XYZ file of C-alpha atoms in Angstrom:
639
model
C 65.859 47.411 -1.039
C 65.445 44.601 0.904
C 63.952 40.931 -0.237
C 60.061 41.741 -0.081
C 60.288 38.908 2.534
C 62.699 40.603 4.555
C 60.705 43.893 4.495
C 59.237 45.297 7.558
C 55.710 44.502 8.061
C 53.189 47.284 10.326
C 51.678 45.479 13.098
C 47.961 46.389 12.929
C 45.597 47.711 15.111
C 43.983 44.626 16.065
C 47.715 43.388 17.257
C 48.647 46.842 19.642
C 46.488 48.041 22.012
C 47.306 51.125 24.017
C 46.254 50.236 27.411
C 48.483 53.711 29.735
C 50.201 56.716 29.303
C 50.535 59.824 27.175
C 48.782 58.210 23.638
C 46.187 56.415 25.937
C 45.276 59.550 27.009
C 45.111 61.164 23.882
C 43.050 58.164 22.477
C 40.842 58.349 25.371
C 40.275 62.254 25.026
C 39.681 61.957 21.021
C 36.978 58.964 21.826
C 35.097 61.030 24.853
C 35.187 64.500 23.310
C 36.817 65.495 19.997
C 35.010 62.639 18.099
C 31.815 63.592 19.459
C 32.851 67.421 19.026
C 33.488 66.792 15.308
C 30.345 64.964 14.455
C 28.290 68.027 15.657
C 30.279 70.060 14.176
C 29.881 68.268 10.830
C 26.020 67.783 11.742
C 26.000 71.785 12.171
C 28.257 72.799 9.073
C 25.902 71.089 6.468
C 28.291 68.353 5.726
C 25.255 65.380 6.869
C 22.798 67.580 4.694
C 24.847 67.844 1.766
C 24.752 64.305 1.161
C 20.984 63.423 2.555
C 19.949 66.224 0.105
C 20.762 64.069 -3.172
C 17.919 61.588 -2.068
C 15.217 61.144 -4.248
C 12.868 62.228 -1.015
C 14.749 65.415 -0.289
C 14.592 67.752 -3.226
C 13.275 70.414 -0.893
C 16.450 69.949 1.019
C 18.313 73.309 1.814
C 21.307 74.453 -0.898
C 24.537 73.456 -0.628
C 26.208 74.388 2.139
C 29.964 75.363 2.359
C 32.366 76.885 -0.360
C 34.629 74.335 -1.240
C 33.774 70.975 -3.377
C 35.980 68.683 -0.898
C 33.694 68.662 1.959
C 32.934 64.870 1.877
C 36.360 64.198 3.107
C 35.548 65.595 6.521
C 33.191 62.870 6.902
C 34.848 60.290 5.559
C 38.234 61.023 7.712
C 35.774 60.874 10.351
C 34.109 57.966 9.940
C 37.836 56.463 9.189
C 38.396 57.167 12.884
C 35.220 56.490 14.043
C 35.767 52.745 12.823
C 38.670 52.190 14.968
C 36.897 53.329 17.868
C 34.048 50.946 16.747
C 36.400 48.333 16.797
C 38.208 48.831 20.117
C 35.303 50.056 22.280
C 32.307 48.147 20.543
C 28.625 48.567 22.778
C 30.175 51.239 25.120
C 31.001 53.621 22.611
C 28.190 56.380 22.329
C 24.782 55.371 21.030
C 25.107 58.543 18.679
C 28.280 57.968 17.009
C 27.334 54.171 16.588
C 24.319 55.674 15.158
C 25.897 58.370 12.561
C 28.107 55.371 11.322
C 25.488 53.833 10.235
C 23.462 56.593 8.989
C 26.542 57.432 7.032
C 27.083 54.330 5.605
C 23.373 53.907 4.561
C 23.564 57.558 2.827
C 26.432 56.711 0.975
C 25.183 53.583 -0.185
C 21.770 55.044 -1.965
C 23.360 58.512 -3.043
C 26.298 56.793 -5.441
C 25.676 57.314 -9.253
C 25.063 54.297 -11.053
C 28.464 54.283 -12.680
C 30.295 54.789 -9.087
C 30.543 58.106 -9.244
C 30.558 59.680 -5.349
C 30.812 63.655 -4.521
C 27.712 65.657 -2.643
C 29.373 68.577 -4.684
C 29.412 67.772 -8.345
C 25.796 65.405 -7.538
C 24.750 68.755 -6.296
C 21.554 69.079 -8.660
C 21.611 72.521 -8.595
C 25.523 72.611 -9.340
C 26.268 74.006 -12.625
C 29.790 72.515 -12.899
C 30.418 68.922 -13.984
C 32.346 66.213 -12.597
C 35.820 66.098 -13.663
C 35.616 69.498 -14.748
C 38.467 71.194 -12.456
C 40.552 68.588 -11.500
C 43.177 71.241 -9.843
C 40.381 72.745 -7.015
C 38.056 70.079 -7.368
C 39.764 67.760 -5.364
C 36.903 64.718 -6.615
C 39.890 61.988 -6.140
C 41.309 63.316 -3.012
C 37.688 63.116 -1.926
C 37.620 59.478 -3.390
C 40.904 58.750 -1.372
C 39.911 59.757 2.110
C 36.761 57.547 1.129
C 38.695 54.330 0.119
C 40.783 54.590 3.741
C 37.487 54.913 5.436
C 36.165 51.966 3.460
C 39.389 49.632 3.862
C 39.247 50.535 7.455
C 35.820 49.538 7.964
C 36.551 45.861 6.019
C 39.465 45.475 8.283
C 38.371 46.262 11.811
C 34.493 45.646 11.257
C 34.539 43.150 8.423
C 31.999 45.165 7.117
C 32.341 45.249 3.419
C 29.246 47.833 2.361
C 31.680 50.903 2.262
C 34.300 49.116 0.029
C 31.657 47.521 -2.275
C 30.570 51.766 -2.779
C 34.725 52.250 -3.180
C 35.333 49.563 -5.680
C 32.646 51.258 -8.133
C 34.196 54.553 -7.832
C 37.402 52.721 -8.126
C 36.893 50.804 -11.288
C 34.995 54.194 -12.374
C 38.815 56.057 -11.641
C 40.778 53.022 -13.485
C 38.478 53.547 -16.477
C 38.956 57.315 -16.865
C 42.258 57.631 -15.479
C 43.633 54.688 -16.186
C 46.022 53.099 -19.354
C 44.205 54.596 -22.536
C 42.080 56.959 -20.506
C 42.341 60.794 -19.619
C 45.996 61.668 -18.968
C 45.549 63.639 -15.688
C 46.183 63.742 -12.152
C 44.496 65.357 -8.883
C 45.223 68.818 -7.937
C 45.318 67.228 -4.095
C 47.639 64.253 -4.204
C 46.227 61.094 -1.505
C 44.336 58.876 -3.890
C 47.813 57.613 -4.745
C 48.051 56.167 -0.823
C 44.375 55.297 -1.200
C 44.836 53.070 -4.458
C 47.500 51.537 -3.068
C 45.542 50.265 0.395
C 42.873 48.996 -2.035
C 45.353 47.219 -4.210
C 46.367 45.670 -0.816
C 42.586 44.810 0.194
C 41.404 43.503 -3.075
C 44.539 42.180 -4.920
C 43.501 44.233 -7.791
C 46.208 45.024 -9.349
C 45.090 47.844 -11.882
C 44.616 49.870 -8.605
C 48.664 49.712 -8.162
C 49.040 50.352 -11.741
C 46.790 53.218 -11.249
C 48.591 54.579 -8.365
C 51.794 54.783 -9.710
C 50.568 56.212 -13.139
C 48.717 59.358 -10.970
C 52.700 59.566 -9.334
C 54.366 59.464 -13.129
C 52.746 61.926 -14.731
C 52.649 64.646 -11.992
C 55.220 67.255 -13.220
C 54.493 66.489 -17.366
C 52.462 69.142 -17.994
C 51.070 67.839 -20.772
C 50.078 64.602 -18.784
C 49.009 65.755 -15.978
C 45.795 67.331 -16.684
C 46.213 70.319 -14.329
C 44.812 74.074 -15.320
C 47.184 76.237 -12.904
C 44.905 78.985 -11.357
C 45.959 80.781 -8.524
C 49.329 79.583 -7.964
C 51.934 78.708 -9.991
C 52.322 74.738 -11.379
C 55.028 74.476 -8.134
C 52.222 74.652 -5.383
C 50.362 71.535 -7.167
C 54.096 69.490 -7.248
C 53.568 69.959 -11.426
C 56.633 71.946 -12.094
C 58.767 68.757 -12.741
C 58.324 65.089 -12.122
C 58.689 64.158 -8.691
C 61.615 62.204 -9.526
C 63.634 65.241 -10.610
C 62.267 67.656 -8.018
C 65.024 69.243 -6.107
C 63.896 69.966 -3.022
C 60.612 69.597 -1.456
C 58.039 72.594 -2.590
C 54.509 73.881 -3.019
C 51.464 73.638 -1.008
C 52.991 71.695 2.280
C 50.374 69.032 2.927
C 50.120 68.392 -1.012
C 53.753 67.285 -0.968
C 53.883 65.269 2.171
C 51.160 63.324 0.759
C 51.963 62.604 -2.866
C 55.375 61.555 -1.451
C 53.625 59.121 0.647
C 51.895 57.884 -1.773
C 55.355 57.535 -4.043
C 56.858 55.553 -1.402
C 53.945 53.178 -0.919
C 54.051 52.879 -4.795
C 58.053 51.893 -4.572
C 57.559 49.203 -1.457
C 54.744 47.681 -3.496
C 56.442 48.155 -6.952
C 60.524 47.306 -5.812
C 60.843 50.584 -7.404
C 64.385 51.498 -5.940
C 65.195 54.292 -8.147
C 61.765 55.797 -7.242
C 62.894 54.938 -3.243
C 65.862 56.831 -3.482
C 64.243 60.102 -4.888
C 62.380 60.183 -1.606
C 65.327 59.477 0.280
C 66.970 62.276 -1.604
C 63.995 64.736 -0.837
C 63.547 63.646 3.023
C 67.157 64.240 4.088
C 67.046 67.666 2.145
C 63.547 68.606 3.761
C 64.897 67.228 7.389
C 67.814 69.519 6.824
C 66.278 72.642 5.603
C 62.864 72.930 5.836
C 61.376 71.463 8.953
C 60.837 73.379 12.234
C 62.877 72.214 15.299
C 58.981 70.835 16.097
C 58.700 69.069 12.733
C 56.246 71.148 11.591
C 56.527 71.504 7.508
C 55.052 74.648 5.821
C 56.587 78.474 6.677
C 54.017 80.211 4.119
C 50.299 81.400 4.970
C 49.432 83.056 1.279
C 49.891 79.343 -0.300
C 50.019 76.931 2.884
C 53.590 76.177 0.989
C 56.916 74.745 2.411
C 58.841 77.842 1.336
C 62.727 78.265 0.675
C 65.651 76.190 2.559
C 66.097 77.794 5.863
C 62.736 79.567 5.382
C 61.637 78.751 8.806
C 60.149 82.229 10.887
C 58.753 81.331 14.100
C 55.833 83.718 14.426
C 54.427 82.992 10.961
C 55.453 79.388 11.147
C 51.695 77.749 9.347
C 53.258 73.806 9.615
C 49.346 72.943 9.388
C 48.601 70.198 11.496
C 47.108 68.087 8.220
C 51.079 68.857 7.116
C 51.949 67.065 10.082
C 50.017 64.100 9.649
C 51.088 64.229 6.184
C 55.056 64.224 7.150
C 54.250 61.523 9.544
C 52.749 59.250 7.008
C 55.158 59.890 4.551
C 58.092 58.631 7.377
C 56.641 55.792 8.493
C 56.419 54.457 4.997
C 60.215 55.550 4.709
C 61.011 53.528 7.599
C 58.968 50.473 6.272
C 61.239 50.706 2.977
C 64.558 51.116 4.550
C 64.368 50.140 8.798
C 65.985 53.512 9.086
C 65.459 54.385 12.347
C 66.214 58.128 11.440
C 62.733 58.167 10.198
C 61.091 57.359 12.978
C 63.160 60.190 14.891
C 61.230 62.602 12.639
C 58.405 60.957 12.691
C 58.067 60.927 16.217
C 58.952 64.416 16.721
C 56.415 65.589 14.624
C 54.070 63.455 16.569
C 54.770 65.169 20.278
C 54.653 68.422 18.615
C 53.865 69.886 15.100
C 50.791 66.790 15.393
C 49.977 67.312 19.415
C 49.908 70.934 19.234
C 46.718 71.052 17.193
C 43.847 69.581 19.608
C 43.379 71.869 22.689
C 43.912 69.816 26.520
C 40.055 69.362 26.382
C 40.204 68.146 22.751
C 37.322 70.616 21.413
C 39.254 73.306 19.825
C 41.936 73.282 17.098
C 44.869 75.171 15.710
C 45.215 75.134 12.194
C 48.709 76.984 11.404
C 50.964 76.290 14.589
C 53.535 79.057 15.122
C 56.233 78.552 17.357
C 55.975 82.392 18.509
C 52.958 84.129 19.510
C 52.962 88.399 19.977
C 50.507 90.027 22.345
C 48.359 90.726 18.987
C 48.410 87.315 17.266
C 45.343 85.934 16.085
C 44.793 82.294 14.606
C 43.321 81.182 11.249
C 43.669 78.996 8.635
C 43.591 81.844 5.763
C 40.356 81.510 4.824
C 38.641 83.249 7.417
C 37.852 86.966 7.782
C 39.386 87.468 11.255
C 41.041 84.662 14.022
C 40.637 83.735 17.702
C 43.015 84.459 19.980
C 44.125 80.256 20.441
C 42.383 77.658 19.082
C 39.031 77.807 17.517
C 36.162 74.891 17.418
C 35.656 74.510 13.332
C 37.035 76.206 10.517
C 35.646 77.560 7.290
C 38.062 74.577 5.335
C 38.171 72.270 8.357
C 40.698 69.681 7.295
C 42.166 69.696 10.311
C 40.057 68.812 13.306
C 38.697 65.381 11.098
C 42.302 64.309 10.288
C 43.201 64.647 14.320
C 40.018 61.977 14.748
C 41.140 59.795 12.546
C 45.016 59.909 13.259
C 44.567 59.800 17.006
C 42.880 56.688 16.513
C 45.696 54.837 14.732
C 48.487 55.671 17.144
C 49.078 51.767 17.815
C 49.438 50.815 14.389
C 52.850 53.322 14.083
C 54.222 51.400 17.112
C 55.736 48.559 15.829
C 57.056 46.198 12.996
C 57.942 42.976 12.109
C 60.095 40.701 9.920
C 61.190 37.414 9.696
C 62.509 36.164 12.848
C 62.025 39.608 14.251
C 59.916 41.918 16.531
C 60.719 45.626 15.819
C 59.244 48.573 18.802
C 59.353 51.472 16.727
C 57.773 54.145 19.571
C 57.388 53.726 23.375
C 54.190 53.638 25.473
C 52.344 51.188 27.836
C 50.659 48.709 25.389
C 49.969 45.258 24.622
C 51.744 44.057 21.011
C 50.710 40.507 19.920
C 53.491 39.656 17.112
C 53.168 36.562 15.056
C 55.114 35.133 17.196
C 56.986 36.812 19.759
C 53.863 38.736 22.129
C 54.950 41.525 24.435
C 53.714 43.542 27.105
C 55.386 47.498 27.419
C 55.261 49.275 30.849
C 57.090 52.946 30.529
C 56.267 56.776 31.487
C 57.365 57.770 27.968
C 57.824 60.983 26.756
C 58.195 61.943 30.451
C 61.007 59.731 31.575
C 63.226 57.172 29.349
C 62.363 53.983 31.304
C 61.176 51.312 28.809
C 60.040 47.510 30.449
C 59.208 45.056 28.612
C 57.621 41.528 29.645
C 57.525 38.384 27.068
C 53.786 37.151 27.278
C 54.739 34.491 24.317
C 57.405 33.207 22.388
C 58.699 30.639 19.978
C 61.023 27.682 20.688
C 63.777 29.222 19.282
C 65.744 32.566 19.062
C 64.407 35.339 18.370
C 65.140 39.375 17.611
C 64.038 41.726 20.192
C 64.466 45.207 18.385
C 63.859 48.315 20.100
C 64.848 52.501 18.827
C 67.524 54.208 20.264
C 65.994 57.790 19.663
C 68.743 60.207 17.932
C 68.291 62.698 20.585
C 69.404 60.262 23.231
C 73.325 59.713 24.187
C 74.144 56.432 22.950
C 76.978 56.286 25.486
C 74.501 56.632 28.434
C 71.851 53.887 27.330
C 71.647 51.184 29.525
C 70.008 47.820 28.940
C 68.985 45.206 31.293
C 67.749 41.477 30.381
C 66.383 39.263 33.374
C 68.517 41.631 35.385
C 71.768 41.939 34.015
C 72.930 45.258 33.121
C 74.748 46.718 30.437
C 75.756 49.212 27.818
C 74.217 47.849 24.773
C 75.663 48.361 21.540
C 73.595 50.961 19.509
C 73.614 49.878 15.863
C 72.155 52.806 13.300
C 69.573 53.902 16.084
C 68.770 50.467 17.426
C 70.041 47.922 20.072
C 68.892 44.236 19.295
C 68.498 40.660 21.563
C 68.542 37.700 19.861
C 67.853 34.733 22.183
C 65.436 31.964 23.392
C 62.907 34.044 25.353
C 60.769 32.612 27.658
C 57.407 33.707 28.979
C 57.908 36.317 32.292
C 61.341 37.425 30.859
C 61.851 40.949 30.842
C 63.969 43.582 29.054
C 64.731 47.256 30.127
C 65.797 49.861 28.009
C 67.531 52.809 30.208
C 67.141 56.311 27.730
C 69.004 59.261 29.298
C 66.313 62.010 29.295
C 69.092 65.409 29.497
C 67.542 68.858 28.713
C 69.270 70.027 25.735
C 69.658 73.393 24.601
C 69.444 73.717 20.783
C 70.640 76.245 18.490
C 69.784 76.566 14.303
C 71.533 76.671 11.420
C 73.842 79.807 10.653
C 71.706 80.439 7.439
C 68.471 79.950 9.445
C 68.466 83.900 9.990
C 65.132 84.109 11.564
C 66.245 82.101 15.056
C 69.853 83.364 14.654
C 71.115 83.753 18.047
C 68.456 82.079 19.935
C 68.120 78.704 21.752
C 65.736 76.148 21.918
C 65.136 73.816 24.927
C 64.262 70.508 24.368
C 64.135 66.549 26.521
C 63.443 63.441 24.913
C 61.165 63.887 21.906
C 59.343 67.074 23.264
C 59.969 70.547 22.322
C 59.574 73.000 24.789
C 58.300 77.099 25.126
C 58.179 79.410 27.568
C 54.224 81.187 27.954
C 53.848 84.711 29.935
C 52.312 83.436 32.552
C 54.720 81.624 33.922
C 57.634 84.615 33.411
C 57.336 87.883 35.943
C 58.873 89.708 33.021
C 58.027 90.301 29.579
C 59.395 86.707 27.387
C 60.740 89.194 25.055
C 62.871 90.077 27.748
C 64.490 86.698 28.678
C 67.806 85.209 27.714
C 69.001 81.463 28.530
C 72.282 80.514 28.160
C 73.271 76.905 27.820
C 74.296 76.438 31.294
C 71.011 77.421 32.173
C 68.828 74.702 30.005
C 71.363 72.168 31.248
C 70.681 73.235 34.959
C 66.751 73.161 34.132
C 65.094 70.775 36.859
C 62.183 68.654 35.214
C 59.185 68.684 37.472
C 55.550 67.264 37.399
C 52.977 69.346 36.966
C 49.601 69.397 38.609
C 48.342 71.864 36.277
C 48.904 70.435 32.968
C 47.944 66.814 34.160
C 51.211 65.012 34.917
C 53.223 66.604 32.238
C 56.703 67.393 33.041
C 57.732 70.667 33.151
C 61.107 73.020 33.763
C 62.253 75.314 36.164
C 65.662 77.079 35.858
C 66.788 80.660 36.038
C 66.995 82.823 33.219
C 68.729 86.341 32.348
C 66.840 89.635 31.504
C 67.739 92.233 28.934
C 65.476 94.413 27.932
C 66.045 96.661 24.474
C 68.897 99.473 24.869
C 66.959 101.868 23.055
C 62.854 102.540 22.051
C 64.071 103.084 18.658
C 63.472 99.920 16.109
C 66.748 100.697 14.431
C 68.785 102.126 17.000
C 72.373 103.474 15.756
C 75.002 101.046 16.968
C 78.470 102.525 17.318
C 81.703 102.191 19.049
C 80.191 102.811 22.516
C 76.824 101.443 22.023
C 77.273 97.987 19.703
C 74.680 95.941 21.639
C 70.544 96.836 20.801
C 70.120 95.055 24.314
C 71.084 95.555 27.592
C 73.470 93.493 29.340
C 71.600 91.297 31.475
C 72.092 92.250 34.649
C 69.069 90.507 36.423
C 67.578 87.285 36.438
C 64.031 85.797 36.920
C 62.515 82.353 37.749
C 61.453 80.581 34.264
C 59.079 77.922 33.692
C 59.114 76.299 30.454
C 56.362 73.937 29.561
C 55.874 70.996 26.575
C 55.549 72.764 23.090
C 51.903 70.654 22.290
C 50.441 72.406 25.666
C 50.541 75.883 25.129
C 47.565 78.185 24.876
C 45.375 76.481 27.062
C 45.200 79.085 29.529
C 44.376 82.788 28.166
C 45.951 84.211 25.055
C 49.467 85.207 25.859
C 52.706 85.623 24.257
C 54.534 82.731 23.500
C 57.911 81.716 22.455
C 59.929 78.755 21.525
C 63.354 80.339 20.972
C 64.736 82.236 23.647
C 67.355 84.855 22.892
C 70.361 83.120 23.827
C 72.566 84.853 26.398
């Protein structure tokens, strides 16, 4: 690990502003209608009244409302978002949501206990279970967690300290129960460990570090862990073994993404490298077994679990979109640790897909599970729920989802870049201003739609200094061209990234040239469920062909790899600017009715030979289902 002083330092939010593009628009979108859409939502769920109920004043309040103990976190993931959008957009950000931050932050204030205590649930006066008394489904520190990052977030971007005053009682109240001497136990949700770690960072309190990395240590002792395993085994809570002997990613996806997290924020603060390199370990095995080709984690609905290696069926694919968010969080802490740019290839995969996917183009809708396949007869749901819509759906019975979008969507800028001594690091591409310490940019590029990349030097130090930027994995090396103050050339592509260390001057400009080639992807031989399919992919987006842009049944259709090569990208009017691709594809329907036809000397093939072809438009992964329900599919039956 490198010198803390060497280590890579996020720029924040106040330092990167998104000011064009792709996550401009998505930032726009999530501050004009899903953040509105979500605080009705949570107005007309019961969340609001759950708290307001444990006023003195409202003992006539209605009961309760929702079954799960954990409902706090919805609003506190969306006040967590709703602070950044405080920050950036001040006075012209709706009256209402102003007003429910403060309401929020005024209920929270008067319903803590006395001793710090915080959860509408277990305050619930007409709640017959006590606090603390089912730590696996109780989910009171998870709760706690998504608190403390709403707090922190408010100190940071608001310098308004009343939420972190509430989260340093609770805090203290969690070091004194939990803590060195206290209750040996842990969380059935792992994220207070990320949470305790932000707040050691905020306060300088160190027993909320030492707290942190206790909750990771005793995860997998049984005996110190505190955990009564109902309803699925002690793998779905990551209590099987210690974390540092598990082999292989497991359990309950979004549980795993984020007590890894947590671990790694544990080891940057800590200099824990043997604790680093167990997350290395687990990374490179999940990356090479268990992700989708969208970076989606999670292939199980009965458990919302990661499942076996090469475990990956398209049409019950669940990679939840909190799994997403999770996996994302989890790699840019990895890349913070190590400046392995592999990370951030991950990373930013899931983020155009297995993360975009969720919201719907109009942002008032969500998936929760995201296959990459959908039949004529698919519905959606979380697993909770009775029945499913046909696409998306506006709230959820458990919905986890549509408040971690808010809150995510709002901190695109701060996964953008990176600093160290001596050194500016762009991590991701889109038009934005990023104010370094030192070295301030400006970033002009069409990204993910085409590879151009300018940037401008606004301000710079009197002597040289590192100009970083990602060579994405997906790109050809080979092709990349660079120009500075208009000399061109093939840079030299070092681990993922290509470097300029000079005197830079205000006005001088740097262009990184990224091929953007479709590519046609195949899977792993032991991958049997896309065995013999392709996948068709440019730049960091995934793409999937929808019915209604095929004259024949998807089922149907065969690509070859010629074909995805000879794909023509073209903007669409339809789907806002996006890029989409034309190119001609085979059609072979089944050789027989029969779902297990007899194959024999004469008849070997269950298809026919393709003997026709028909005009195929494929379109980004994250945009599907915005028309009306239709089949789906991202593998193609390769030709």
């Amino acid at each position: 690990m490198r010198h803390p002083s060497e280590r890579l330092r996020p720029l924040p939010a106040a330092r990167v502003e998104l000011v064009g593009g792709l996550l401009a628009d998505w930032q726009r979108r999530n501050r004009e209608a899903t953040l509105p859409h979500t605080v009705e939502q949570l107005r007309a769920a019961g969340n609001v009244d759950n708290l307001r109920r444990l006023l003195p004043d409202e003992s006539g309040a209605p009961a309760f409302r929702g079954r799960y103990p954990f409902l706090d976190t919805d609003i506190h993931k969306t006040l967590e978002g709703l602070v950044y959008e405080l920050a950036e957009s001040g006075a012209e950000l709706d009256a209402g949501l102003r007003g429910f931050y403060e309401e929020i932050v005024g209920l929270l204030e008067r319903v803590q206990a006395p001793d710090g205590y915080l959860n509408s649930f277990y305050q619930d006066p007409d709640q017959a279970k006590e606090p603390w008394s089912d730590l696996a489904w109780g989910h009171e520190l998870y709760t706690f967690g998504h608190l403390a990052q709403a707090a922190i977030a408010a100190h940071r971007r608001l310098g308004d300290r009343r939420l972190l005053d509430v989260t340093v009682r609770f805090a203290d109240l969690v070091v004194k129960r939990f803590g060195p001497g206290g209750e040996e136990a842990v969380c059935g949700h792992p994220e207070v460990e990320m949470a305790l770690v932000e707040l050691y960072r905020e306060t300088g309190d160190a027993a909320y570090l030492t707290q942190a990395r206790l909750f990771v240590d005793r995860r997998g002792h049984r005996e110190r862990s505190g955990l009564r395993h109902s309803v699925f085994p002690p793998s779905y809570f990551q209590d099987e073994v210690p974390l540092r002997e598990l082999p292989s990613v497991t359990g309950h996806a979004v549980r795993m993404a984020y007590l890894a997290a947590g671990a790694a924020d544990v080891a940057l603060e800590t200099g824990d490298d043997s604790l680093l390199d167990v997350l290395r370990r687990l990374w490179a095995d999940m990356a090479a077994t268990k992700l989708y080709v969208t970076g989606g984690l999670g292939s199980r609905h009965s458990d919302e679990a990661v499942g076996d290696r090469y475990e990956l069926p398209s049409e019950r694919s669940y990679s939840e979109t909190c799994a997403a968010i999770a996996t994302m969080q989890w790699g840019w802490r990895m890349f913070l640790a190590t400046g392995d740019a592999t990370y951030l290839d991950t990373f930013e995969t899931v983020l155009y897909n297995a993360f975009a996917v969720g919201p719907s183009a109009d942002g008032r809708a969500f998936f929760y599970d995201n296959p990459l396949q959908r039949r004529a007869d698919h519905e959606q749901r979380s697993g909770a729920e009775a029945d499913g819509e046909p696409l998306r759906r506006a709230w959820f019975g458990c919905p986890c989802c549509p408040p971690n979008i808010v809150r995510w969507m709002s901190q695109l800028g701060e996964h953008l870049a990176a600093e160290r001594t001596d050194e500016l690091v762009v991590a991701g591409y889109a038009t934005a201003r990023i104010d370094g310490q030192e070295l301030a940019v400006d970033m002009v590029t069409g990204y993910p739609w085409d590879g151009e990349v300018r940037v401008t030097v606004r301000e710079a130090p009197e002597r040289p200094y590192a100009l970083t930027l990602r060579v994405p994995g997906w790109a050809n090396a080979s092709a990349v061209r660079l120009t500075v103050d208009g000399e061109t050339s093939a840079p030299e592509v070092v681990d993922g990234w290509v470097s300029v260390r000079r005197g830079w001057r205000a006005g001088d400009e740097l262009v990184l040239r990224l091929p953007m080639a479709v590519r046609a992807h195949g899977s792993h031989p032991y991958l049997d469920a896309t065995r013999g399919a392709v996948a068709v992919a440019r730049g960091p987006l995934v793409y999937c062909a929808e019915q209604q842009d095929c004259g024949v049944d998807i089922d149907d259709v065969t690509l070859d790899v010629a074909q995805v090569a000879a794909a023509r990208p073209r903007t669409d009017t339809e789907f806002e600017g996006a890029v989409v691709l034309d190119t001609e594809a085979g059609v072979a329907p089944p050789a027989s009715p029969d779902l297990y036809p007899v194959l024999t000397g004469t008849a070997a093939s269950v298809t026919d030979t393709a003997a026709a072809t028909t005009g195929l438009t494929l379109v980004p992964y994250f945009l599907w289902g915005n028309r009306e329900a239709a089949p789906m599919r991202v593998w193609i039956r390769r030709a």
